[in-house]
């Protein structure tokens, strides 16, 4: 028996079909329905997440005449994202507060992670207040806060505002909030780092890092349900081997001489307090060519990927 002759289909391609709507909607709810198909539902090409370094923003923030306010590391236009974002789910800013002035921190986020680059002051949120100084890390919740500076102060802050904006959500109210205000003073951070250095790293462990969490996030080891914060260190003349993971990473360079990162084959030189973006899935490695210990603070949407079982961590060397 011979195979049936193929007849050219005269039917149009389903990929060209526009979004379909109900023919005779009986209700508002029916009229809101849209129908796609297996040809036209999965052909949207999102622009990739740009990697690279934000070096101008810290220079601007650290200039002695910078006014009180925020300087945003925004790459939403390059990502085709309708809200400000540094990576699809995270937003980074430098915050400047002139001596004696205050800055509102009213971010639509589950929480925000702050690092004090220089200066000192007080952060007030609800009934709580903390005094912060250079080198401190603190976590604010998604409710309104205010930062007062007793001297010129520059901070770095990362939040999950894009994640909430993407979901069209509001920050959790007081009862549902998954975190409280948390303060990690610089001296305590230094003590914790030394404790780690007194111990032997596990074989195959990725770098020597301090991971920040809190009483309420202790079980997950995260700082926020979806975000992780770590202070990574690199001994002199060493490097953290090439690896990849599906979480995006936003890195603040704290200290490193003759140091750089390789991101997707591109050499990204470190400069003081620069913000480095590692796109999700991009192969990367960090290199310390100097003779002092390098320090860098990394926020990742790692909590989200860990929960979704999509972290995809892989050593590449
Ligand atoms: Fe990494």
mmCIF file of C-alpha atoms and ligand atoms in Angstrom:
data_model
loop_
_atom_site.group_PDB
_atom_site.id
_atom_site.type_symbol
_atom_site.label_atom_id
_atom_site.label_comp_id
_atom_site.label_asym_id
_atom_site.label_seq_id
_atom_site.Cartn_x
_atom_site.Cartn_y
_atom_site.Cartn_z
ATOM 1 C CA UNK A 1 0.000 0.000 0.000
ATOM 2 C CA UNK A 2 1.497 3.387 -0.920
ATOM 3 C CA UNK A 3 1.574 6.300 1.533
ATOM 4 C CA UNK A 4 -1.187 8.863 1.072
ATOM 5 C CA UNK A 5 -0.090 11.893 -0.930
ATOM 6 C CA UNK A 6 0.517 14.969 1.246
ATOM 7 C CA UNK A 7 -1.983 17.693 0.541
ATOM 8 C CA UNK A 8 -0.805 21.229 1.221
ATOM 9 C CA UNK A 9 -2.965 22.647 3.997
ATOM 10 C CA UNK A 10 -4.986 25.694 3.095
ATOM 11 C CA UNK A 11 -5.605 26.447 6.752
ATOM 12 C CA UNK A 12 -3.853 29.596 8.076
ATOM 13 C CA UNK A 13 -1.057 29.216 10.629
ATOM 14 C CA UNK A 14 -2.357 29.146 14.214
ATOM 15 C CA UNK A 15 0.635 31.262 15.288
ATOM 16 C CA UNK A 16 -0.849 34.165 13.297
ATOM 17 C CA UNK A 17 -4.165 33.974 15.134
ATOM 18 C CA UNK A 18 -4.726 37.030 17.346
ATOM 19 C CA UNK A 19 -5.978 36.693 20.941
ATOM 20 C CA UNK A 20 -9.543 35.358 20.868
ATOM 21 C CA UNK A 21 -12.507 36.593 22.898
ATOM 22 C CA UNK A 22 -15.905 35.137 23.795
ATOM 23 C CA UNK A 23 -18.397 35.390 20.923
ATOM 24 C CA UNK A 24 -21.426 36.432 22.977
ATOM 25 C CA UNK A 25 -20.271 37.136 26.527
ATOM 26 C CA UNK A 26 -23.177 36.938 28.934
ATOM 27 C CA UNK A 27 -21.275 38.535 31.801
ATOM 28 C CA UNK A 28 -18.406 40.930 32.409
ATOM 29 C CA UNK A 29 -16.411 37.951 33.667
ATOM 30 C CA UNK A 30 -16.901 36.099 30.359
ATOM 31 C CA UNK A 31 -15.951 39.205 28.383
ATOM 32 C CA UNK A 32 -12.629 39.369 30.203
ATOM 33 C CA UNK A 33 -11.545 35.932 28.945
ATOM 34 C CA UNK A 34 -8.811 35.736 26.271
ATOM 35 C CA UNK A 35 -7.851 32.550 24.428
ATOM 36 C CA UNK A 36 -4.439 31.696 22.954
ATOM 37 C CA UNK A 37 -3.147 28.480 21.387
ATOM 38 C CA UNK A 38 -0.008 26.359 21.356
ATOM 39 C CA UNK A 39 1.267 28.347 18.359
ATOM 40 C CA UNK A 40 0.842 31.911 19.576
ATOM 41 C CA UNK A 41 1.101 31.609 23.379
ATOM 42 C CA UNK A 42 4.813 30.879 23.733
ATOM 43 C CA UNK A 43 6.393 33.062 21.060
ATOM 44 C CA UNK A 44 7.051 36.174 23.125
ATOM 45 C CA UNK A 45 10.794 36.883 23.197
ATOM 46 C CA UNK A 46 11.742 38.839 26.315
ATOM 47 C CA UNK A 47 14.949 40.873 26.055
ATOM 48 C CA UNK A 48 17.792 39.302 28.081
ATOM 49 C CA UNK A 49 18.805 40.743 31.456
ATOM 50 C CA UNK A 50 21.839 42.955 30.784
ATOM 51 C CA UNK A 51 24.900 42.120 32.855
ATOM 52 C CA UNK A 52 27.548 44.657 33.761
ATOM 53 C CA UNK A 53 28.599 47.306 36.246
ATOM 54 C CA UNK A 54 26.911 50.443 37.561
ATOM 55 C CA UNK A 55 29.974 52.578 38.365
ATOM 56 C CA UNK A 56 28.580 56.089 37.788
ATOM 57 C CA UNK A 57 25.784 55.884 40.389
ATOM 58 C CA UNK A 58 28.151 55.315 43.345
ATOM 59 C CA UNK A 59 30.405 58.161 42.129
ATOM 60 C CA UNK A 60 27.354 60.426 41.984
ATOM 61 C CA UNK A 61 26.148 59.266 45.426
ATOM 62 C CA UNK A 62 29.581 59.727 47.023
ATOM 63 C CA UNK A 63 30.208 63.203 45.578
ATOM 64 C CA UNK A 64 30.292 65.686 48.499
ATOM 65 C CA UNK A 65 27.539 67.902 47.091
ATOM 66 C CA UNK A 66 25.029 65.152 46.202
ATOM 67 C CA UNK A 67 21.589 66.177 47.496
ATOM 68 C CA UNK A 68 19.441 63.997 49.767
ATOM 69 C CA UNK A 69 17.570 61.445 47.669
ATOM 70 C CA UNK A 70 17.794 58.170 45.766
ATOM 71 C CA UNK A 71 19.928 57.296 42.725
ATOM 72 C CA UNK A 72 18.375 54.317 40.964
ATOM 73 C CA UNK A 73 20.211 51.536 39.068
ATOM 74 C CA UNK A 74 17.417 51.032 36.575
ATOM 75 C CA UNK A 75 17.602 48.798 33.513
ATOM 76 C CA UNK A 76 13.850 48.382 33.039
ATOM 77 C CA UNK A 77 13.949 49.922 29.537
ATOM 78 C CA UNK A 78 16.562 47.405 28.333
ATOM 79 C CA UNK A 79 14.537 44.552 29.843
ATOM 80 C CA UNK A 80 11.200 45.808 28.445
ATOM 81 C CA UNK A 81 9.914 45.996 31.995
ATOM 82 C CA UNK A 82 7.082 48.460 32.816
ATOM 83 C CA UNK A 83 8.407 49.283 36.312
ATOM 84 C CA UNK A 84 11.893 50.253 37.576
ATOM 85 C CA UNK A 85 14.109 47.186 37.985
ATOM 86 C CA UNK A 86 17.794 46.252 38.140
ATOM 87 C CA UNK A 87 17.001 42.585 37.508
ATOM 88 C CA UNK A 88 13.502 41.245 36.783
ATOM 89 C CA UNK A 89 12.684 40.847 40.502
ATOM 90 C CA UNK A 90 15.082 43.243 42.294
ATOM 91 C CA UNK A 91 15.680 46.993 42.382
ATOM 92 C CA UNK A 92 18.913 48.657 43.570
ATOM 93 C CA UNK A 93 19.417 52.243 44.671
ATOM 94 C CA UNK A 94 22.065 54.366 46.312
ATOM 95 C CA UNK A 95 20.575 56.632 48.991
ATOM 96 C CA UNK A 96 22.145 59.954 49.972
ATOM 97 C CA UNK A 97 21.211 61.821 53.165
ATOM 98 C CA UNK A 98 22.872 65.156 53.886
ATOM 99 C CA UNK A 99 23.863 65.884 57.523
ATOM 100 C CA UNK A 100 20.844 66.676 59.661
ATOM 101 C CA UNK A 101 18.377 65.696 56.909
ATOM 102 C CA UNK A 102 15.988 62.756 56.594
ATOM 103 C CA UNK A 103 14.921 60.476 53.778
ATOM 104 C CA UNK A 104 11.601 58.617 53.623
ATOM 105 C CA UNK A 105 11.878 54.904 52.811
ATOM 106 C CA UNK A 106 8.370 54.101 51.695
ATOM 107 C CA UNK A 107 9.063 51.214 49.323
ATOM 108 C CA UNK A 108 6.336 48.921 47.975
ATOM 109 C CA UNK A 109 8.273 45.762 48.905
ATOM 110 C CA UNK A 110 8.150 42.796 51.255
ATOM 111 C CA UNK A 111 11.331 44.260 52.693
ATOM 112 C CA UNK A 112 14.507 46.131 51.810
ATOM 113 C CA UNK A 113 18.156 45.263 52.505
ATOM 114 C CA UNK A 114 20.413 48.217 53.409
ATOM 115 C CA UNK A 115 24.199 48.569 53.607
ATOM 116 C CA UNK A 116 25.759 51.707 55.111
ATOM 117 C CA UNK A 117 28.586 52.747 52.769
ATOM 118 C CA UNK A 118 29.475 55.779 54.885
ATOM 119 C CA UNK A 119 28.024 57.985 57.617
ATOM 120 C CA UNK A 120 25.673 57.358 60.511
ATOM 121 C CA UNK A 121 22.147 57.998 61.639
ATOM 122 C CA UNK A 122 18.914 56.409 62.704
ATOM 123 C CA UNK A 123 16.264 54.330 60.937
ATOM 124 C CA UNK A 124 12.743 54.518 62.376
ATOM 125 C CA UNK A 125 9.955 52.154 61.448
ATOM 126 C CA UNK A 126 6.755 51.856 63.443
ATOM 127 C CA UNK A 127 7.604 51.666 67.131
ATOM 128 C CA UNK A 128 11.202 50.552 66.481
ATOM 129 C CA UNK A 129 14.382 52.510 65.791
ATOM 130 C CA UNK A 130 18.005 51.521 65.213
ATOM 131 C CA UNK A 131 21.182 53.600 65.184
ATOM 132 C CA UNK A 132 23.281 52.691 62.145
ATOM 133 C CA UNK A 133 26.886 53.443 61.213
ATOM 134 C CA UNK A 134 29.375 52.680 58.418
ATOM 135 C CA UNK A 135 29.578 48.985 57.545
ATOM 136 C CA UNK A 136 26.239 48.044 59.133
ATOM 137 C CA UNK A 137 23.594 45.988 57.345
ATOM 138 C CA UNK A 138 19.916 46.315 58.242
ATOM 139 C CA UNK A 139 16.594 45.033 56.994
ATOM 140 C CA UNK A 140 13.439 47.152 56.848
ATOM 141 C CA UNK A 141 9.971 45.758 56.308
ATOM 142 C CA UNK A 142 7.594 46.947 53.625
ATOM 143 C CA UNK A 143 5.929 49.637 55.731
ATOM 144 C CA UNK A 144 6.877 53.315 55.767
ATOM 145 C CA UNK A 145 10.181 54.150 57.426
ATOM 146 C CA UNK A 146 12.327 57.237 57.752
ATOM 147 C CA UNK A 147 16.110 57.525 57.849
ATOM 148 C CA UNK A 148 17.735 60.438 59.679
ATOM 149 C CA UNK A 149 21.424 61.215 59.191
ATOM 150 C CA UNK A 150 23.573 62.893 61.849
ATOM 151 C CA UNK A 151 26.365 63.274 59.277
ATOM 152 C CA UNK A 152 26.485 62.930 55.463
ATOM 153 C CA UNK A 153 25.419 59.352 54.794
ATOM 154 C CA UNK A 154 25.454 57.120 51.719
ATOM 155 C CA UNK A 155 23.655 53.780 51.678
ATOM 156 C CA UNK A 156 23.029 50.985 49.173
ATOM 157 C CA UNK A 157 19.597 49.371 49.160
ATOM 158 C CA UNK A 158 18.063 46.405 47.343
ATOM 159 C CA UNK A 159 14.374 45.525 47.514
ATOM 160 C CA UNK A 160 11.957 43.148 45.809
ATOM 161 C CA UNK A 161 9.716 45.969 44.557
ATOM 162 C CA UNK A 162 9.749 44.605 40.948
ATOM 163 C CA UNK A 163 8.569 41.218 42.227
ATOM 164 C CA UNK A 164 5.548 42.797 43.915
ATOM 165 C CA UNK A 165 4.915 45.124 40.970
ATOM 166 C CA UNK A 166 4.957 42.139 38.593
ATOM 167 C CA UNK A 167 2.341 40.405 40.712
ATOM 168 C CA UNK A 168 0.261 43.606 40.996
ATOM 169 C CA UNK A 169 0.430 43.092 44.728
ATOM 170 C CA UNK A 170 0.725 45.357 47.726
ATOM 171 C CA UNK A 171 3.268 44.827 50.499
ATOM 172 C CA UNK A 172 2.001 42.406 53.140
ATOM 173 C CA UNK A 173 0.112 44.137 55.942
ATOM 174 C CA UNK A 174 1.374 44.004 59.527
ATOM 175 C CA UNK A 175 -0.290 40.672 60.312
ATOM 176 C CA UNK A 176 1.067 38.868 57.242
ATOM 177 C CA UNK A 177 4.535 40.440 57.194
ATOM 178 C CA UNK A 178 7.178 37.672 57.058
ATOM 179 C CA UNK A 179 10.004 39.724 58.617
ATOM 180 C CA UNK A 180 10.655 42.346 61.270
ATOM 181 C CA UNK A 181 13.292 45.054 61.340
ATOM 182 C CA UNK A 182 16.734 43.447 61.771
ATOM 183 C CA UNK A 183 20.113 45.109 62.461
ATOM 184 C CA UNK A 184 23.526 43.551 61.698
ATOM 185 C CA UNK A 185 26.160 45.978 63.103
ATOM 186 C CA UNK A 186 29.556 46.154 61.349
ATOM 187 C CA UNK A 187 31.502 44.910 64.407
ATOM 188 C CA UNK A 188 29.244 41.856 64.717
ATOM 189 C CA UNK A 189 29.577 41.155 60.968
ATOM 190 C CA UNK A 190 33.392 41.271 61.325
ATOM 191 C CA UNK A 191 33.218 38.895 64.335
ATOM 192 C CA UNK A 192 31.038 36.453 62.403
ATOM 193 C CA UNK A 193 33.454 36.484 59.441
ATOM 194 C CA UNK A 194 36.362 35.641 61.751
ATOM 195 C CA UNK A 195 34.395 32.719 63.266
ATOM 196 C CA UNK A 196 33.927 31.331 59.760
ATOM 197 C CA UNK A 197 37.628 31.756 58.923
ATOM 198 C CA UNK A 198 38.542 29.742 62.033
ATOM 199 C CA UNK A 199 36.760 26.770 60.476
ATOM 200 C CA UNK A 200 37.596 24.548 57.554
ATOM 201 C CA UNK A 201 35.386 24.997 54.467
ATOM 202 C CA UNK A 202 33.615 21.896 53.192
ATOM 203 C CA UNK A 203 35.067 20.255 50.102
ATOM 204 C CA UNK A 204 33.571 21.718 46.933
ATOM 205 C CA UNK A 205 32.056 24.634 48.869
ATOM 206 C CA UNK A 206 31.487 27.751 46.800
ATOM 207 C CA UNK A 207 33.564 30.547 48.398
ATOM 208 C CA UNK A 208 33.675 31.628 52.045
ATOM 209 C CA UNK A 209 30.630 33.731 52.820
ATOM 210 C CA UNK A 210 28.530 35.012 55.703
ATOM 211 C CA UNK A 211 24.805 34.466 55.091
ATOM 212 C CA UNK A 212 22.346 36.894 56.711
ATOM 213 C CA UNK A 213 19.056 35.626 58.115
ATOM 214 C CA UNK A 214 16.800 36.338 61.111
ATOM 215 C CA UNK A 215 14.784 34.562 63.789
ATOM 216 C CA UNK A 216 11.701 34.448 61.584
ATOM 217 C CA UNK A 217 13.540 33.373 58.416
ATOM 218 C CA UNK A 218 15.915 31.016 60.210
ATOM 219 C CA UNK A 219 14.391 27.816 58.834
ATOM 220 C CA UNK A 220 14.871 29.013 55.250
ATOM 221 C CA UNK A 221 18.275 30.715 55.906
ATOM 222 C CA UNK A 222 17.047 33.713 53.859
ATOM 223 C CA UNK A 223 16.803 37.409 54.679
ATOM 224 C CA UNK A 224 13.426 37.732 52.913
ATOM 225 C CA UNK A 225 11.287 34.836 51.671
ATOM 226 C CA UNK A 226 12.479 35.384 48.096
ATOM 227 C CA UNK A 227 15.832 37.163 48.604
ATOM 228 C CA UNK A 228 19.145 36.012 50.038
ATOM 229 C CA UNK A 229 21.975 38.206 51.310
ATOM 230 C CA UNK A 230 25.567 37.100 51.668
ATOM 231 C CA UNK A 231 28.855 38.824 52.392
ATOM 232 C CA UNK A 232 31.357 36.972 50.232
ATOM 233 C CA UNK A 233 35.085 36.994 50.839
ATOM 234 C CA UNK A 234 38.041 36.074 48.680
ATOM 235 C CA UNK A 235 41.499 35.568 50.229
ATOM 236 C CA UNK A 236 44.386 37.475 48.569
ATOM 237 C CA UNK A 237 45.406 36.175 45.139
ATOM 238 C CA UNK A 238 42.481 33.761 44.824
ATOM 239 C CA UNK A 239 39.307 33.370 42.843
ATOM 240 C CA UNK A 240 35.847 31.871 43.225
ATOM 241 C CA UNK A 241 35.546 29.275 40.480
ATOM 242 C CA UNK A 242 33.263 29.735 37.509
ATOM 243 C CA UNK A 243 29.684 28.668 38.166
ATOM 244 C CA UNK A 244 26.131 29.479 37.193
ATOM 245 C CA UNK A 245 22.718 29.597 38.870
ATOM 246 C CA UNK A 246 19.245 30.624 37.790
ATOM 247 C CA UNK A 247 18.982 33.335 40.449
ATOM 248 C CA UNK A 248 20.019 36.819 39.333
ATOM 249 C CA UNK A 249 22.680 38.420 41.521
ATOM 250 C CA UNK A 250 23.245 42.060 42.427
ATOM 251 C CA UNK A 251 26.653 42.643 43.972
ATOM 252 C CA UNK A 252 28.054 45.636 45.854
ATOM 253 C CA UNK A 253 31.852 45.849 45.776
ATOM 254 C CA UNK A 254 33.001 46.645 49.334
ATOM 255 C CA UNK A 255 36.719 46.049 49.049
ATOM 256 C CA UNK A 256 38.986 44.689 46.369
ATOM 257 C CA UNK A 257 42.228 45.834 44.832
ATOM 258 C CA UNK A 258 43.102 44.515 41.409
ATOM 259 C CA UNK A 259 39.827 42.556 41.496
ATOM 260 C CA UNK A 260 37.273 41.803 38.822
ATOM 261 C CA UNK A 261 34.442 39.480 37.850
ATOM 262 C CA UNK A 262 33.955 37.561 34.638
ATOM 263 C CA UNK A 263 30.279 37.587 33.627
ATOM 264 C CA UNK A 264 29.239 35.721 30.498
ATOM 265 C CA UNK A 265 32.796 36.010 29.166
ATOM 266 C CA UNK A 266 32.977 39.775 29.809
ATOM 267 C CA UNK A 267 35.581 41.164 32.236
ATOM 268 C CA UNK A 268 33.863 43.489 34.749
ATOM 269 C CA UNK A 269 36.490 45.470 36.688
ATOM 270 C CA UNK A 270 35.654 46.305 40.309
ATOM 271 C CA UNK A 271 35.564 49.883 41.564
ATOM 272 C CA UNK A 272 34.639 51.110 45.039
ATOM 273 C CA UNK A 273 30.949 50.544 45.796
ATOM 274 C CA UNK A 274 30.095 49.674 42.181
ATOM 275 C CA UNK A 275 26.997 47.534 41.615
ATOM 276 C CA UNK A 276 27.539 44.460 39.456
ATOM 277 C CA UNK A 277 24.627 42.663 37.808
ATOM 278 C CA UNK A 278 24.932 38.933 37.065
ATOM 279 C CA UNK A 279 22.035 37.882 34.826
ATOM 280 C CA UNK A 280 20.165 34.658 35.623
ATOM 281 C CA UNK A 281 21.991 31.621 34.237
ATOM 282 C CA UNK A 282 25.111 33.574 33.223
ATOM 283 C CA UNK A 283 28.430 31.794 33.838
ATOM 284 C CA UNK A 284 30.510 33.917 36.240
ATOM 285 C CA UNK A 285 33.596 33.927 38.463
ATOM 286 C CA UNK A 286 35.122 36.448 40.903
ATOM 287 C CA UNK A 287 38.864 37.182 41.040
ATOM 288 C CA UNK A 288 41.011 38.822 43.702
ATOM 289 C CA UNK A 289 44.396 39.745 42.250
ATOM 290 C CA UNK A 290 45.333 41.941 45.238
ATOM 291 C CA UNK A 291 47.145 41.179 48.490
ATOM 292 C CA UNK A 292 44.214 41.897 50.839
ATOM 293 C CA UNK A 293 40.962 40.023 51.465
ATOM 294 C CA UNK A 294 38.256 41.049 48.970
ATOM 295 C CA UNK A 295 34.733 41.670 50.253
ATOM 296 C CA UNK A 296 31.504 41.866 48.279
ATOM 297 C CA UNK A 297 27.857 41.890 49.302
ATOM 298 C CA UNK A 298 25.463 39.862 47.148
ATOM 299 C CA UNK A 299 21.668 39.983 47.004
ATOM 300 C CA UNK A 300 20.033 37.219 44.960
ATOM 301 C CA UNK A 301 16.451 36.176 44.260
ATOM 302 C CA UNK A 302 17.749 32.837 45.531
ATOM 303 C CA UNK A 303 14.931 32.267 48.024
ATOM 304 C CA UNK A 304 12.445 32.252 45.160
ATOM 305 C CA UNK A 305 14.454 29.803 43.048
ATOM 306 C CA UNK A 306 15.272 27.559 45.992
ATOM 307 C CA UNK A 307 11.573 27.325 46.843
ATOM 308 C CA UNK A 308 10.641 26.663 43.207
ATOM 309 C CA UNK A 309 13.412 24.002 42.914
ATOM 310 C CA UNK A 310 14.816 25.951 39.987
ATOM 311 C CA UNK A 311 18.168 27.152 41.417
ATOM 312 C CA UNK A 312 20.160 25.155 38.847
ATOM 313 C CA UNK A 313 23.526 25.703 40.572
ATOM 314 C CA UNK A 314 26.415 24.275 38.606
ATOM 315 C CA UNK A 315 30.211 24.499 38.894
ATOM 316 C CA UNK A 316 31.822 25.116 35.525
ATOM 317 C CA UNK A 317 35.454 24.394 36.379
HETATM 318 FE FE1 LIG B 1 27.277 33.148 41.873
#
